[in-house]
Every structure is written in structure tokens, then in C-alpha cells.
PDB file of C-alpha atoms in Angstrom:
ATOM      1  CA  UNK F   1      54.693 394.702 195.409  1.00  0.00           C
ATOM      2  CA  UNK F   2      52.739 393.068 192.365  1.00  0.00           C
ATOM      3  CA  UNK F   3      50.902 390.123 192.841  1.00  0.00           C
ATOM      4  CA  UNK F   4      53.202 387.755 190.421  1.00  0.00           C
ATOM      5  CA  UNK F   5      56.223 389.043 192.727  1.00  0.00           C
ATOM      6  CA  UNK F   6      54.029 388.415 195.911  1.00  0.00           C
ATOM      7  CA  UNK F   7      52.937 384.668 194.250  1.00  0.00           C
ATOM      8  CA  UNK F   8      56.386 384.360 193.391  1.00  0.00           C
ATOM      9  CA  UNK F   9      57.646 385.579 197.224  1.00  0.00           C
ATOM     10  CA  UNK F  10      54.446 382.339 198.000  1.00  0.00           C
ATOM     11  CA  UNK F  11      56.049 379.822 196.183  1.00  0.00           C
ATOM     12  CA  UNK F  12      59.628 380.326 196.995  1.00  0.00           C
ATOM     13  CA  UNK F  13      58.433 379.681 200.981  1.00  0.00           C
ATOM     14  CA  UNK F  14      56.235 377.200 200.160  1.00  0.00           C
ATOM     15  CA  UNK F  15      59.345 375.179 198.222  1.00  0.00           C
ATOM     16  CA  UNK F  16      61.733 376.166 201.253  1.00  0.00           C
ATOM     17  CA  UNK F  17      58.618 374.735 203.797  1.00  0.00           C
ATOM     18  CA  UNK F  18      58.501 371.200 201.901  1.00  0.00           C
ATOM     19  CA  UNK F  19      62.055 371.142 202.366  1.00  0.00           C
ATOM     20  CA  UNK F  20      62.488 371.570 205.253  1.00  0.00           C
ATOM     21  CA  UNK F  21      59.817 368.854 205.899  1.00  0.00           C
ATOM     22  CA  UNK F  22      60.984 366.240 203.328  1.00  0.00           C
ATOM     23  CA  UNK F  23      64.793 367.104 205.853  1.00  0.00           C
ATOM     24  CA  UNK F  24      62.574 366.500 209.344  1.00  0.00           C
ATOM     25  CA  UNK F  25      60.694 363.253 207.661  1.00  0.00           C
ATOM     26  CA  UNK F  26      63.888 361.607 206.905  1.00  0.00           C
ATOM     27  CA  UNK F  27      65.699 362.511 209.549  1.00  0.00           C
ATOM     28  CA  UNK F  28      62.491 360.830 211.753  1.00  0.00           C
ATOM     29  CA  UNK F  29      62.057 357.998 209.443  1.00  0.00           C
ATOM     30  CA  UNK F  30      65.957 357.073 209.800  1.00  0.00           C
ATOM     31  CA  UNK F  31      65.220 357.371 213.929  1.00  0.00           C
ATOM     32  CA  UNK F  32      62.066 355.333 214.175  1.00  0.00           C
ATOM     33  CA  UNK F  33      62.115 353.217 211.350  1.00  0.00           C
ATOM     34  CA  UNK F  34      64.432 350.503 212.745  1.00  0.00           C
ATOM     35  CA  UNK F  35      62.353 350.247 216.145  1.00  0.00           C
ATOM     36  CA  UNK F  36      59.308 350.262 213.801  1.00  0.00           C
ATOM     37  CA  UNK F  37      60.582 346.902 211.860  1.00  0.00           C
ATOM     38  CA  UNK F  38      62.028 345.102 214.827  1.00  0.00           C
ATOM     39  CA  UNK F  39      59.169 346.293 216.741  1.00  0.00           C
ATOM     40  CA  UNK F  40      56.920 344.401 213.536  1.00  0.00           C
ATOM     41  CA  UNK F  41      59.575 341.159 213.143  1.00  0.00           C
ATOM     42  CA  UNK F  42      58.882 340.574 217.320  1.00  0.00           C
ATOM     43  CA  UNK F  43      55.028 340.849 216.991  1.00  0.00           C
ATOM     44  CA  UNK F  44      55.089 338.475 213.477  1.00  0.00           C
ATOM     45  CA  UNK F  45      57.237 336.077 214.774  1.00  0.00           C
ATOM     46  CA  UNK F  46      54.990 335.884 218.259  1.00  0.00           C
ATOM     47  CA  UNK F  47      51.995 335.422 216.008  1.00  0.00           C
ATOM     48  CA  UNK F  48      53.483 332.631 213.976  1.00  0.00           C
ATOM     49  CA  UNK F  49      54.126 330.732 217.487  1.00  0.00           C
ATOM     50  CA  UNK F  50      50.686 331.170 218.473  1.00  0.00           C
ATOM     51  CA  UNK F  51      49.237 330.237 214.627  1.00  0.00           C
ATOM     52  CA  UNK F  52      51.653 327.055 215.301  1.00  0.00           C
ATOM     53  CA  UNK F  53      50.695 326.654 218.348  1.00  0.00           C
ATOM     54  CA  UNK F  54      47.220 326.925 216.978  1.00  0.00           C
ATOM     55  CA  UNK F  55      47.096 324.422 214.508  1.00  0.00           C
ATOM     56  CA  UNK F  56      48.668 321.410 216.231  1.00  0.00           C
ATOM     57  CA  UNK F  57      46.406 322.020 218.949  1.00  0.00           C
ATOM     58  CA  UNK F  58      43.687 321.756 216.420  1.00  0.00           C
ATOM     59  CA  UNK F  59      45.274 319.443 213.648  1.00  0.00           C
ATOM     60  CA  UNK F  60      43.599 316.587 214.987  1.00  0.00           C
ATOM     61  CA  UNK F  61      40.140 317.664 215.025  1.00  0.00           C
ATOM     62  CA  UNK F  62      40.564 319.129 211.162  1.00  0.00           C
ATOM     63  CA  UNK F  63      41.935 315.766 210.403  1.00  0.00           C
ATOM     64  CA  UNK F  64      38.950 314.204 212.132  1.00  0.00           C
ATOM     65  CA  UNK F  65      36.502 316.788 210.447  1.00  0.00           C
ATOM     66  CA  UNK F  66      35.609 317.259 213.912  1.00  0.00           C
ATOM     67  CA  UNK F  67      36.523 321.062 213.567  1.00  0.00           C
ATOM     68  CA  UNK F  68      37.016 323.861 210.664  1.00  0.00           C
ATOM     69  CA  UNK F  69      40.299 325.935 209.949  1.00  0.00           C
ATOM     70  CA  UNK F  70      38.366 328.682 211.448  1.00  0.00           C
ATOM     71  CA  UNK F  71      38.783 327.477 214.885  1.00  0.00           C
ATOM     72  CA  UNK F  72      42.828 327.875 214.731  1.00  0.00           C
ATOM     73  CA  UNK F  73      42.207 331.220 213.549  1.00  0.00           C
ATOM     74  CA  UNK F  74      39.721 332.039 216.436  1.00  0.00           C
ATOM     75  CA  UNK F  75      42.413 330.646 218.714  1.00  0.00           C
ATOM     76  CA  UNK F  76      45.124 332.815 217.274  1.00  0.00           C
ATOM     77  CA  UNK F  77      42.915 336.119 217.713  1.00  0.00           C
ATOM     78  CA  UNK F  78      41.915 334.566 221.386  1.00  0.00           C
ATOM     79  CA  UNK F  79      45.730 334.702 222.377  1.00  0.00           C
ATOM     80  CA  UNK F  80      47.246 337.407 221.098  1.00  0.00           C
ATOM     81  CA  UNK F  81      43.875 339.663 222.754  1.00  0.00           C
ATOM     82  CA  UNK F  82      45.319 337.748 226.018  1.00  0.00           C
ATOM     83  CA  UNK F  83      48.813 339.009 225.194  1.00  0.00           C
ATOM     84  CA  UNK F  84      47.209 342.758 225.723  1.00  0.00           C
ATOM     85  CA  UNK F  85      47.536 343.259 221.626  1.00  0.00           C
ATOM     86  CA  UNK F  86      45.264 343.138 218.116  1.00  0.00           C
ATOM     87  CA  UNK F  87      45.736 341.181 215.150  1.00  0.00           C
ATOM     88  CA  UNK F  88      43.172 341.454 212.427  1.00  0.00           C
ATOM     89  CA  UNK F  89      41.186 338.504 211.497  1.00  0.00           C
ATOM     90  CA  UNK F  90      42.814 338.405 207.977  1.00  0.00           C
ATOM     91  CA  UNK F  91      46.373 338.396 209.509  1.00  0.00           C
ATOM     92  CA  UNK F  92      45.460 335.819 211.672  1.00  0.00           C
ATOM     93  CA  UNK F  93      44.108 333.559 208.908  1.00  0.00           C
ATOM     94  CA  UNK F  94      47.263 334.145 206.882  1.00  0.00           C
ATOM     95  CA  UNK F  95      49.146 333.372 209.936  1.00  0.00           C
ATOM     96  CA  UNK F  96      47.049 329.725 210.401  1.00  0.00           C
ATOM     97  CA  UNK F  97      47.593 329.133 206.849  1.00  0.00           C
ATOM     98  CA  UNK F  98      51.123 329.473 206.856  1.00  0.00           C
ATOM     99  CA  UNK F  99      51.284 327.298 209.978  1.00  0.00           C
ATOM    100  CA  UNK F 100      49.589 324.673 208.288  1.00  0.00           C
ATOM    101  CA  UNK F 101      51.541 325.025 205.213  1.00  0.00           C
ATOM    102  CA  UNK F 102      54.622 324.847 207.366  1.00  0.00           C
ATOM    103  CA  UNK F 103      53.438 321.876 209.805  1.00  0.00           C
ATOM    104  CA  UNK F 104      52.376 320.202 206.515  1.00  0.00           C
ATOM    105  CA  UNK F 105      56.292 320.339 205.485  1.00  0.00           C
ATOM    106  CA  UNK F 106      57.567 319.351 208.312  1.00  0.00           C
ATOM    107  CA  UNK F 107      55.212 315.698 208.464  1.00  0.00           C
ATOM    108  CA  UNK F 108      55.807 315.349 205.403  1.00  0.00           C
ATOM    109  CA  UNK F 109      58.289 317.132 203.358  1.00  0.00           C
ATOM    110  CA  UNK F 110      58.054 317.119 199.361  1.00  0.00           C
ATOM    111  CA  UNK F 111      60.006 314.838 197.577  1.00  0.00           C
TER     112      UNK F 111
END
């Protein structure tokens, strides 16, 4: 056998191999990718309870400049580490932000 036939004998596996894979990927992504984005919209929509949570709790003591957004977002990392899960501190900041955004709206909605 020459070596283009042998490289040739490479690539035609190689090409089969990939798809084959690009077939098993699919066929996993179409089985796990719902429970991955429900699994996601259940842990997002806990976290924006908790950054709600977290922000009327501390809403008066920002209003009083008694206390600092960061304490909302320490409270938010606080209970979902109860809850047995993570949330990264920029996630959780988002999270407080949007709470406040949204708890801003609700007081007092634009005119």
C-alpha cells in the first residue's frame, strides 16, 4: 500500500469517526438539553426570589445609607450556599441588580 493510499485509507476513517460523533452529540444534546434548560430556568428563577428577597430585606438600610448594595448580594450568595448550591458572585450581583431594578418598578412605575 503507498502512503497517499494509506493517508487517504486515514482520512476516510477519520471523516467516518467525526460523523459518527457529530450523530452521538446530537442525539445527546436533543436528550439532555431540555433537562439542562429547565434544570437552569428552576435555579434562575430561585435566585431571583432570593435577590428579591434580598433587597427588600435590605432596601431600607440602602435608603438610609445605613448599608451598601453589597450586602444584598452577600445575602443572595449566603442563601443559595444554604440551599446546598453555588452562584458566582457576579451572578449574584446581576441578580440584586435586577431585583432592584424590578422593586424600583413596582414603587414606582415610569410614567
Amino acid at each position: 500500500m503507498s502512503l497517499s493510499t494509506w493517508f487517504a485509507n486515514l482520512e476516510a476513517e477519520a471523516k467516518a469517526a467525526v460523523a459518527k460523533l457529530e450523530g452521538d452529540v446530537a442525539v445527546l444534546a436533543a436528550q439532555i438539553g431540555p433537562v439542562v434548560v429547565s434544570d437552569l430556568e428552576a435555579f434562575l428563577s430561585a435566585v431571583g426570589q432570593i435577590a428579591i428577597g434580598a433587597v427588600l430585606k435590605q432596601a431600607p438600610l440602602v435608603l438610609s445609607g445605613a448599608e451598601k448594595f453589597g450586602a444584598a448580594v452577600v445575602d443572595v450568595v449566603q442563601q443559595v450556599e444554604i440551599q446546598g448550591k453555588a452562584v458566582a458572585v457576579a451572578d449574584a450581583q446581576f441578580a440584586v441588580q435586577a431585583a432592584y431594578r424590578a422593586v424600583q418598578t413596582a414603587v414606582a412605575p415610569a410614567a
